[in-house]
Amino acid sequence: MFSARTGWNLAANRLSSLRAAKRRGGARVLDLTETNPTRVGIAYPPDLLAPLADPGSLRYEPAPRGLEPARRTVAEDCRRRGAAADPARIILASSTSEAYAWLFKLLCDPGDAVLVPRPSYPLFDYLARLESVDTSPYPLSYDGEWHLSLEAVARAITPRTRALVLVSPNNPTGSYVKRVEAEQLLALCAERGLAVVSDEVFADYAFAPDPRRAPSLAGDGPALAFSLGGLSKSCGLPQLKLAWIAVGGPESLRRAALERLEVVADTYLSVSTPVQRAAPALLARRSELQGPIARRVSANLDALRRRLQGGSSASVLQVEGGWSAVLQVPATESEEDRVIRLLEEHDVLVHPGYFFDFAGEAYLVLSLLPPPAEFAQAVDRILGVL
Ligand SMILES: Cc1ncc(COP(=O)(O)O)c(C=O)c1O
């Protein structure tokens, strides 16, 4: 009856079963897997959503690429990060996840493959599989900071590879793609006929400046490149469902990609009119909205580092940006057993490294978004059991 690509194993795993049992039992779990900024006690301006009530939204004028004023605002925002500020190069989508789906439709036939970083965001397997596309991992390596190796990417390319996915900063490692890496990768992709999909949703959340960081990849480089962003992270508003694709690269490829993407977008017309009309006002408040989130994640990261200074068998991996920290812990028990025990005995929920496909054990991934008192208490309990 059902397609093979939806043939997931939907049985609850040990962690989700235990979590559900804890919830039923009324336990107060300290949840360091929480990455939803609207659920961690961050105050949003009460008048923020007023532009969604603009009576102009009572009229529906379908625009497959997105309404011009919204695309102009997004293009300006992309310019700030080094992409070409041309609204004609922007396509709006309802989420970055949807943008991935559209790009995989644009670039891949069933059975083709996209290269994805490892470790990284676990949704790629789902997003690709739903388009009947395979993912092939290329490793990020760590030696005090994270690196991306051109050779490793080149080795992962097969005749079915159509695109290279970059995440900068990456979730959960927080590592940015550097200028040198970006130049080499764009040249490699141009030479091998691959497109680049550059997920820049966390780009504004750097803990410190670093001149080595690559600007947005949707510039005028040699390869067809798509840069992804959205209100979900850039304004901390995942519920508004507005994201974008900025297209860069050689003009002929860019033009063809945009024409085809327009048909994909026209097939769904998924972005609501109110959010498109509100986009200029919302993005104008970007700094005001990012500030509390950036301060929250910085404060929690500082607290974690301070707590580890006291001496611990755990260490926090170097992190440049984003909303997570990776804690390396002794591999004296499996990640799975450790996270189960933390939840079962200490009411602390964290993600195991394997969830993000770390090459080895043992890592715990901590969201830096929770309220500081909760975060500190959870960290104390985690370090207490090591
Ligand atoms: C790296 C990365 N890209 C994209 C997304 C999804 O964003 P959206 O809410 O726009 O689908 C996430 C969500 O956590 C993410 O971590």
Coordinates of C-alpha atoms and ligand atoms in Angstrom, one line a residue:
M1 CA 0.0 0.0 0.0
F2 CA 2.7 2.5 1.0
S3 CA 5.8 3.8 -0.7
A4 CA 9.2 2.4 0.3
R5 CA 10.4 5.8 1.1
T6 CA 7.9 6.2 4.0
G7 CA 8.8 2.7 5.3
W8 CA 10.4 4.1 8.5
N9 CA 10.7 2.1 11.7
L10 CA 8.2 4.1 13.7
A11 CA 8.6 2.1 16.9
A12 CA 9.5 4.2 19.9
N13 CA 13.2 4.0 20.8
R14 CA 14.4 3.6 24.4
L15 CA 15.0 7.3 24.9
S16 CA 11.6 8.4 23.5
S17 CA 9.8 5.7 25.5
L18 CA 11.5 6.7 28.7
R19 CA 10.8 10.4 28.0
A20 CA 7.1 9.7 27.5
A21 CA 7.0 7.7 30.7
K22 CA 8.7 10.5 32.6
R23 CA 6.2 13.0 31.2
R24 CA 3.3 10.7 32.2
G25 CA 4.7 10.4 35.6
G26 CA 4.9 14.2 36.0
A27 CA 8.7 14.4 36.4
R28 CA 10.3 17.8 35.9
V29 CA 12.9 16.9 33.2
L30 CA 15.7 19.4 32.5
D31 CA 15.5 19.3 28.7
L32 CA 18.8 20.2 27.0
T33 CA 17.4 19.0 23.7
E34 CA 15.1 22.0 23.5
T35 CA 16.0 24.0 20.4
N36 CA 12.8 25.9 20.0
P37 CA 13.5 29.5 20.9
T38 CA 9.8 30.2 21.6
R39 CA 9.7 27.7 24.4
V40 CA 12.7 28.8 26.6
G41 CA 11.4 31.9 28.3
I42 CA 12.8 34.4 25.8
A43 CA 10.7 37.6 25.7
Y44 CA 9.4 38.7 22.3
P45 CA 8.2 42.2 21.7
P46 CA 4.4 42.1 22.3
D47 CA 3.7 44.2 19.1
L48 CA 5.9 42.0 16.9
L49 CA 3.1 40.2 15.1
A50 CA 1.0 43.3 14.4
P51 CA 2.2 43.4 10.7
L52 CA 0.6 40.0 10.2
A53 CA -2.8 41.8 10.6
D54 CA -2.2 44.1 7.6
P55 CA -5.6 44.3 5.8
G56 CA -3.6 44.2 2.5
S57 CA -3.3 40.5 3.2
L58 CA -7.0 40.1 2.6
R59 CA -6.2 40.1 -1.1
Y60 CA -4.5 37.0 -2.6
E61 CA -2.1 37.7 -5.4
P62 CA -0.2 34.4 -6.0
A63 CA 3.5 35.1 -6.6
P64 CA 5.5 31.9 -7.1
R65 CA 8.9 33.4 -6.2
G66 CA 7.4 35.4 -3.4
L67 CA 6.1 39.0 -3.1
E68 CA 8.6 41.6 -4.4
P69 CA 8.9 43.7 -1.2
A70 CA 9.7 40.6 0.9
R71 CA 12.3 39.4 -1.7
R72 CA 13.8 42.8 -1.7
T73 CA 14.2 42.8 2.1
V74 CA 15.7 39.3 2.0
A75 CA 18.1 40.3 -0.7
E76 CA 19.3 43.2 1.4
D77 CA 19.8 40.8 4.3
C78 CA 21.8 38.5 2.1
R79 CA 23.9 41.4 0.9
R80 CA 24.9 42.0 4.5
R81 CA 26.5 38.5 4.5
G82 CA 28.2 38.8 1.1
A83 CA 25.5 37.5 -1.3
A84 CA 24.4 39.5 -4.4
A85 CA 21.6 41.8 -3.3
D86 CA 19.2 41.1 -6.2
P87 CA 15.6 40.3 -5.4
A88 CA 15.4 38.4 -8.7
R89 CA 17.8 35.9 -7.2
I90 CA 15.6 35.1 -4.2
I91 CA 12.8 32.5 -3.9
L92 CA 10.7 32.3 -0.8
A93 CA 9.6 29.0 0.8
S94 CA 7.8 28.2 4.0
S95 CA 10.8 26.7 5.8
T96 CA 14.3 25.8 5.1
S97 CA 13.2 22.1 5.1
E98 CA 10.9 22.9 2.3
A99 CA 13.7 24.7 0.5
Y100 CA 15.8 21.6 0.7
A101 CA 13.0 19.5 -0.7
W102 CA 12.6 21.9 -3.6
L103 CA 16.3 22.0 -4.3
F104 CA 16.5 18.2 -4.3
K105 CA 13.6 18.1 -6.8
L106 CA 15.5 20.6 -8.9
L107 CA 18.8 18.9 -8.9
C108 CA 18.2 15.2 -8.4
D109 CA 16.5 12.3 -10.1
P110 CA 15.5 9.3 -7.9
G111 CA 18.6 7.4 -6.9
D112 CA 20.9 10.4 -7.2
A113 CA 22.8 11.5 -4.2
V114 CA 23.8 14.6 -2.2
L115 CA 26.9 15.0 -0.1
V116 CA 26.1 15.9 3.5
P117 CA 28.5 16.8 6.4
R118 CA 29.1 14.3 9.2
P119 CA 28.3 15.0 12.0
S120 CA 25.4 17.3 11.2
Y121 CA 21.7 17.9 11.3
P122 CA 19.8 14.6 11.3
L123 CA 16.9 15.8 9.2
F124 CA 18.9 15.4 5.9
D125 CA 18.3 11.7 5.7
Y126 CA 14.5 12.3 5.9
L127 CA 14.5 15.3 3.5
A128 CA 16.6 13.4 0.9
R129 CA 14.7 10.1 1.2
L130 CA 11.4 11.9 0.8
E131 CA 12.7 13.0 -2.6
S132 CA 14.0 9.5 -3.4
V133 CA 17.5 10.9 -3.1
D134 CA 20.4 9.3 -1.2
T135 CA 22.8 11.0 1.2
S136 CA 26.5 10.3 1.2
P137 CA 28.4 11.7 4.2
Y138 CA 31.7 13.5 4.0
P139 CA 33.5 13.8 7.3
L140 CA 34.3 16.9 9.3
S141 CA 37.4 16.3 11.4
Y142 CA 38.3 17.8 14.8
D143 CA 41.7 18.6 16.1
G144 CA 40.9 21.5 18.5
E145 CA 38.8 23.0 15.7
W146 CA 36.6 21.6 13.0
H147 CA 37.9 21.2 9.5
L148 CA 36.5 20.3 6.2
S149 CA 38.7 18.4 3.9
L150 CA 38.6 19.0 0.1
E151 CA 40.1 15.5 -0.5
A152 CA 37.4 13.9 1.7
V153 CA 34.6 15.7 -0.2
A154 CA 36.2 14.7 -3.6
R155 CA 36.5 11.1 -2.4
A156 CA 32.8 11.0 -1.5
I157 CA 31.7 12.1 -5.1
T158 CA 30.3 9.3 -7.3
P159 CA 28.7 9.5 -10.7
R160 CA 25.3 9.9 -9.0
T161 CA 26.3 12.9 -6.9
R162 CA 24.4 16.0 -7.8
A163 CA 25.1 18.5 -4.9
L164 CA 27.2 19.3 -1.9
V165 CA 25.4 20.4 1.2
L166 CA 27.3 22.7 3.5
V167 CA 26.0 23.9 6.9
S168 CA 27.7 27.1 8.1
P169 CA 27.7 27.2 11.1
N170 CA 27.1 23.6 11.3
N171 CA 24.5 22.1 13.7
P172 CA 25.6 20.8 16.2
T173 CA 29.4 21.5 15.8
G174 CA 29.0 25.2 15.4
S175 CA 31.8 25.3 12.9
Y176 CA 31.8 27.8 10.0
V177 CA 33.1 27.1 6.5
K178 CA 36.2 29.2 6.0
R179 CA 37.0 31.3 2.9
V180 CA 39.8 29.0 1.8
E181 CA 37.5 26.0 2.1
A182 CA 34.7 27.7 0.3
E183 CA 36.9 28.8 -2.6
Q184 CA 38.2 25.2 -3.0
L185 CA 34.8 23.6 -2.7
L186 CA 33.2 26.0 -5.2
A187 CA 36.0 25.3 -7.7
L188 CA 35.7 21.5 -7.1
C189 CA 31.9 21.6 -7.6
A190 CA 32.2 23.7 -10.7
E191 CA 34.7 21.3 -12.2
R192 CA 32.5 18.2 -11.3
G193 CA 29.2 19.8 -12.3
L194 CA 27.8 19.8 -8.8
A195 CA 25.6 22.4 -7.2
V196 CA 26.3 23.7 -3.7
V197 CA 23.5 24.0 -1.1
S198 CA 24.7 26.2 1.7
D199 CA 22.6 26.2 4.9
E200 CA 23.4 29.5 6.5
V201 CA 20.4 29.6 8.9
F202 CA 22.6 30.2 12.0
A203 CA 25.1 32.5 10.3
D204 CA 24.3 35.5 12.5
Y205 CA 24.9 33.6 15.7
A206 CA 28.8 33.7 15.9
F207 CA 30.3 33.8 19.4
A208 CA 33.2 36.0 18.1
P209 CA 34.3 37.5 14.8
D210 CA 36.7 35.6 12.7
P211 CA 38.1 37.0 9.4
R212 CA 38.7 33.5 8.1
R213 CA 35.0 32.8 7.8
A214 CA 33.5 32.6 4.3
P215 CA 30.7 35.1 3.4
S216 CA 27.4 33.7 2.1
L217 CA 28.1 31.2 -0.7
A218 CA 25.3 32.7 -2.9
G219 CA 27.8 35.1 -4.5
D220 CA 29.3 35.1 -8.0
G221 CA 31.5 32.1 -7.5
P222 CA 32.2 29.5 -10.2
A223 CA 29.6 26.9 -9.1
L224 CA 25.8 27.1 -9.0
A225 CA 25.1 27.8 -5.3
F226 CA 22.0 28.1 -3.2
S227 CA 22.2 29.8 0.2
L228 CA 19.4 29.0 2.7
G229 CA 18.1 31.2 5.4
G230 CA 14.9 31.8 7.3
L231 CA 13.0 33.6 10.0
S232 CA 13.1 30.4 12.1
K233 CA 16.6 31.1 13.2
S234 CA 17.4 34.6 12.0
C235 CA 14.5 36.1 13.9
G236 CA 13.8 33.2 16.3
L237 CA 10.4 32.8 14.7
P238 CA 10.0 29.1 13.5
Q239 CA 6.2 29.3 13.8
L240 CA 5.9 32.0 11.1
K241 CA 7.1 29.7 8.4
L242 CA 9.1 31.9 6.1
A243 CA 12.5 30.9 4.6
W244 CA 14.4 31.7 1.5
I245 CA 16.8 30.5 -1.1
A246 CA 19.3 32.9 -2.6
V247 CA 20.8 31.8 -5.8
G248 CA 24.5 32.4 -6.9
G249 CA 26.9 31.3 -9.5
P250 CA 27.3 31.6 -13.2
E251 CA 24.5 33.5 -14.9
S252 CA 23.3 30.9 -17.3
L253 CA 23.0 28.2 -14.6
R254 CA 21.5 30.7 -12.2
R255 CA 18.8 31.8 -14.6
A256 CA 17.9 28.2 -15.5
A257 CA 17.7 27.2 -11.8
L258 CA 15.5 30.2 -11.0
E259 CA 13.1 29.4 -13.9
R260 CA 12.7 25.8 -12.8
L261 CA 12.5 26.7 -9.1
E262 CA 9.7 29.1 -9.9
V263 CA 7.7 26.2 -11.4
V264 CA 8.4 24.1 -8.3
A265 CA 7.3 26.9 -6.0
D266 CA 4.3 27.7 -8.3
T267 CA 3.1 24.1 -7.9
Y268 CA 2.8 24.5 -4.1
L269 CA 2.4 28.3 -3.5
S270 CA 3.1 27.4 0.2
V271 CA 4.1 30.7 1.7
S272 CA 1.2 32.6 3.2
T273 CA 0.5 36.2 2.2
P274 CA 0.4 37.7 5.7
V275 CA 4.0 36.5 6.5
Q276 CA 5.3 37.7 3.2
R277 CA 3.8 41.1 3.7
A278 CA 5.1 41.2 7.3
A279 CA 8.6 40.2 6.3
P280 CA 10.1 43.7 5.8
A281 CA 8.9 44.8 9.2
L282 CA 10.0 41.5 10.9
L283 CA 13.4 41.5 9.3
A284 CA 13.9 45.2 10.3
R285 CA 13.7 44.0 13.9
R286 CA 16.3 41.2 13.3
S287 CA 18.9 42.6 15.7
E288 CA 16.3 43.2 18.4
L289 CA 15.1 39.6 18.1
Q290 CA 18.6 38.0 17.8
G291 CA 20.0 39.9 20.8
P292 CA 18.2 37.9 23.6
I293 CA 18.9 34.6 21.9
A294 CA 22.6 35.4 21.2
R295 CA 23.0 36.5 24.8
R296 CA 21.2 33.4 26.1
V297 CA 23.4 31.0 24.2
S298 CA 26.6 32.9 25.0
A299 CA 25.8 33.0 28.7
N300 CA 25.1 29.3 28.8
L301 CA 28.2 28.5 26.9
D302 CA 30.3 30.6 29.3
A303 CA 28.6 28.9 32.3
L304 CA 29.5 25.5 30.8
R305 CA 33.1 26.5 30.2
R306 CA 33.4 27.9 33.7
R307 CA 32.0 24.8 35.2
L308 CA 34.5 22.7 33.3
Q309 CA 37.4 24.8 34.4
G310 CA 37.0 23.4 37.9
G311 CA 38.3 20.1 36.5
S312 CA 36.3 17.4 34.8
S313 CA 36.7 14.3 32.7
A314 CA 34.5 16.0 30.1
S315 CA 35.5 18.8 27.8
V316 CA 33.5 21.1 25.5
L317 CA 34.6 21.1 21.9
Q318 CA 35.5 24.4 20.3
V319 CA 32.4 26.0 19.0
E320 CA 32.2 29.1 16.8
G321 CA 28.5 29.7 16.6
G322 CA 25.0 28.4 16.6
W323 CA 22.8 27.2 19.4
S324 CA 24.5 24.0 20.6
A325 CA 27.6 22.8 22.4
V326 CA 29.2 19.4 22.1
L327 CA 30.5 17.8 25.3
Q328 CA 33.1 15.1 24.9
V329 CA 32.7 12.6 27.7
P330 CA 34.7 9.5 28.7
A331 CA 33.6 6.5 26.6
T332 CA 33.3 4.4 29.7
E333 CA 29.7 3.5 28.7
S334 CA 27.9 3.9 25.4
E335 CA 26.3 7.2 24.6
E336 CA 22.9 5.4 24.5
D337 CA 23.4 4.0 28.0
R338 CA 24.6 7.3 29.3
V339 CA 21.7 9.4 28.0
I340 CA 19.2 6.8 29.2
R341 CA 20.8 6.9 32.7
L342 CA 20.9 10.7 32.8
L343 CA 17.2 10.7 32.0
E344 CA 16.2 7.8 34.1
E345 CA 18.1 8.6 37.3
H346 CA 18.7 12.4 37.0
D347 CA 15.8 13.8 35.0
V348 CA 18.2 15.3 32.4
L349 CA 17.5 15.0 28.7
V350 CA 20.4 15.4 26.2
H351 CA 21.0 14.2 22.7
P352 CA 23.7 11.5 22.2
G353 CA 26.3 12.3 19.6
Y354 CA 25.2 9.4 17.4
F355 CA 22.0 11.2 16.8
F356 CA 24.0 13.6 14.7
D357 CA 26.2 10.9 13.3
F358 CA 29.5 11.6 15.1
A359 CA 32.1 9.3 13.8
G360 CA 33.0 7.9 17.2
E361 CA 31.8 8.0 20.9
A362 CA 31.3 9.5 23.3
Y363 CA 29.6 12.9 22.9
L364 CA 26.6 14.6 24.3
V365 CA 24.9 17.5 22.5
L366 CA 23.6 20.3 24.7
S367 CA 21.2 22.9 23.5
L368 CA 22.4 26.3 24.7
L369 CA 18.9 27.8 24.6
P370 CA 17.3 26.7 27.9
P371 CA 16.9 29.2 30.8
P372 CA 20.3 29.6 32.5
A373 CA 19.2 28.2 35.9
E374 CA 17.9 25.1 34.2
F375 CA 20.9 24.8 32.0
A376 CA 23.3 25.1 34.9
Q377 CA 21.4 22.6 37.0
A378 CA 21.4 20.1 34.1
V379 CA 25.1 20.6 33.5
D380 CA 25.8 20.0 37.2
R381 CA 23.9 16.8 37.1
I382 CA 25.7 15.6 33.9
L383 CA 29.1 16.4 35.3
G384 CA 28.2 14.9 38.6
V385 CA 27.7 11.4 37.1
L386 CA 30.9 11.4 35.0
Ligands
LIG1 C1 21.1 23.5 10.2 C2 19.6 23.6 10.1 N1 19.0 23.9 8.9 C3 17.7 24.1 8.8 C4 16.9 23.9 9.9 C5 15.4 24.0 9.8 O1 14.9 25.3 9.8 P1 13.4 25.6 9.3 O2 12.6 25.8 10.6 O3 13.5 26.8 8.5 O4 12.9 24.4 8.5 C6 17.4 23.6 11.2 C7 16.5 23.5 12.3 O5 17.0 23.2 13.4 C8 18.8 23.5 11.3 O6 19.4 23.1 12.4

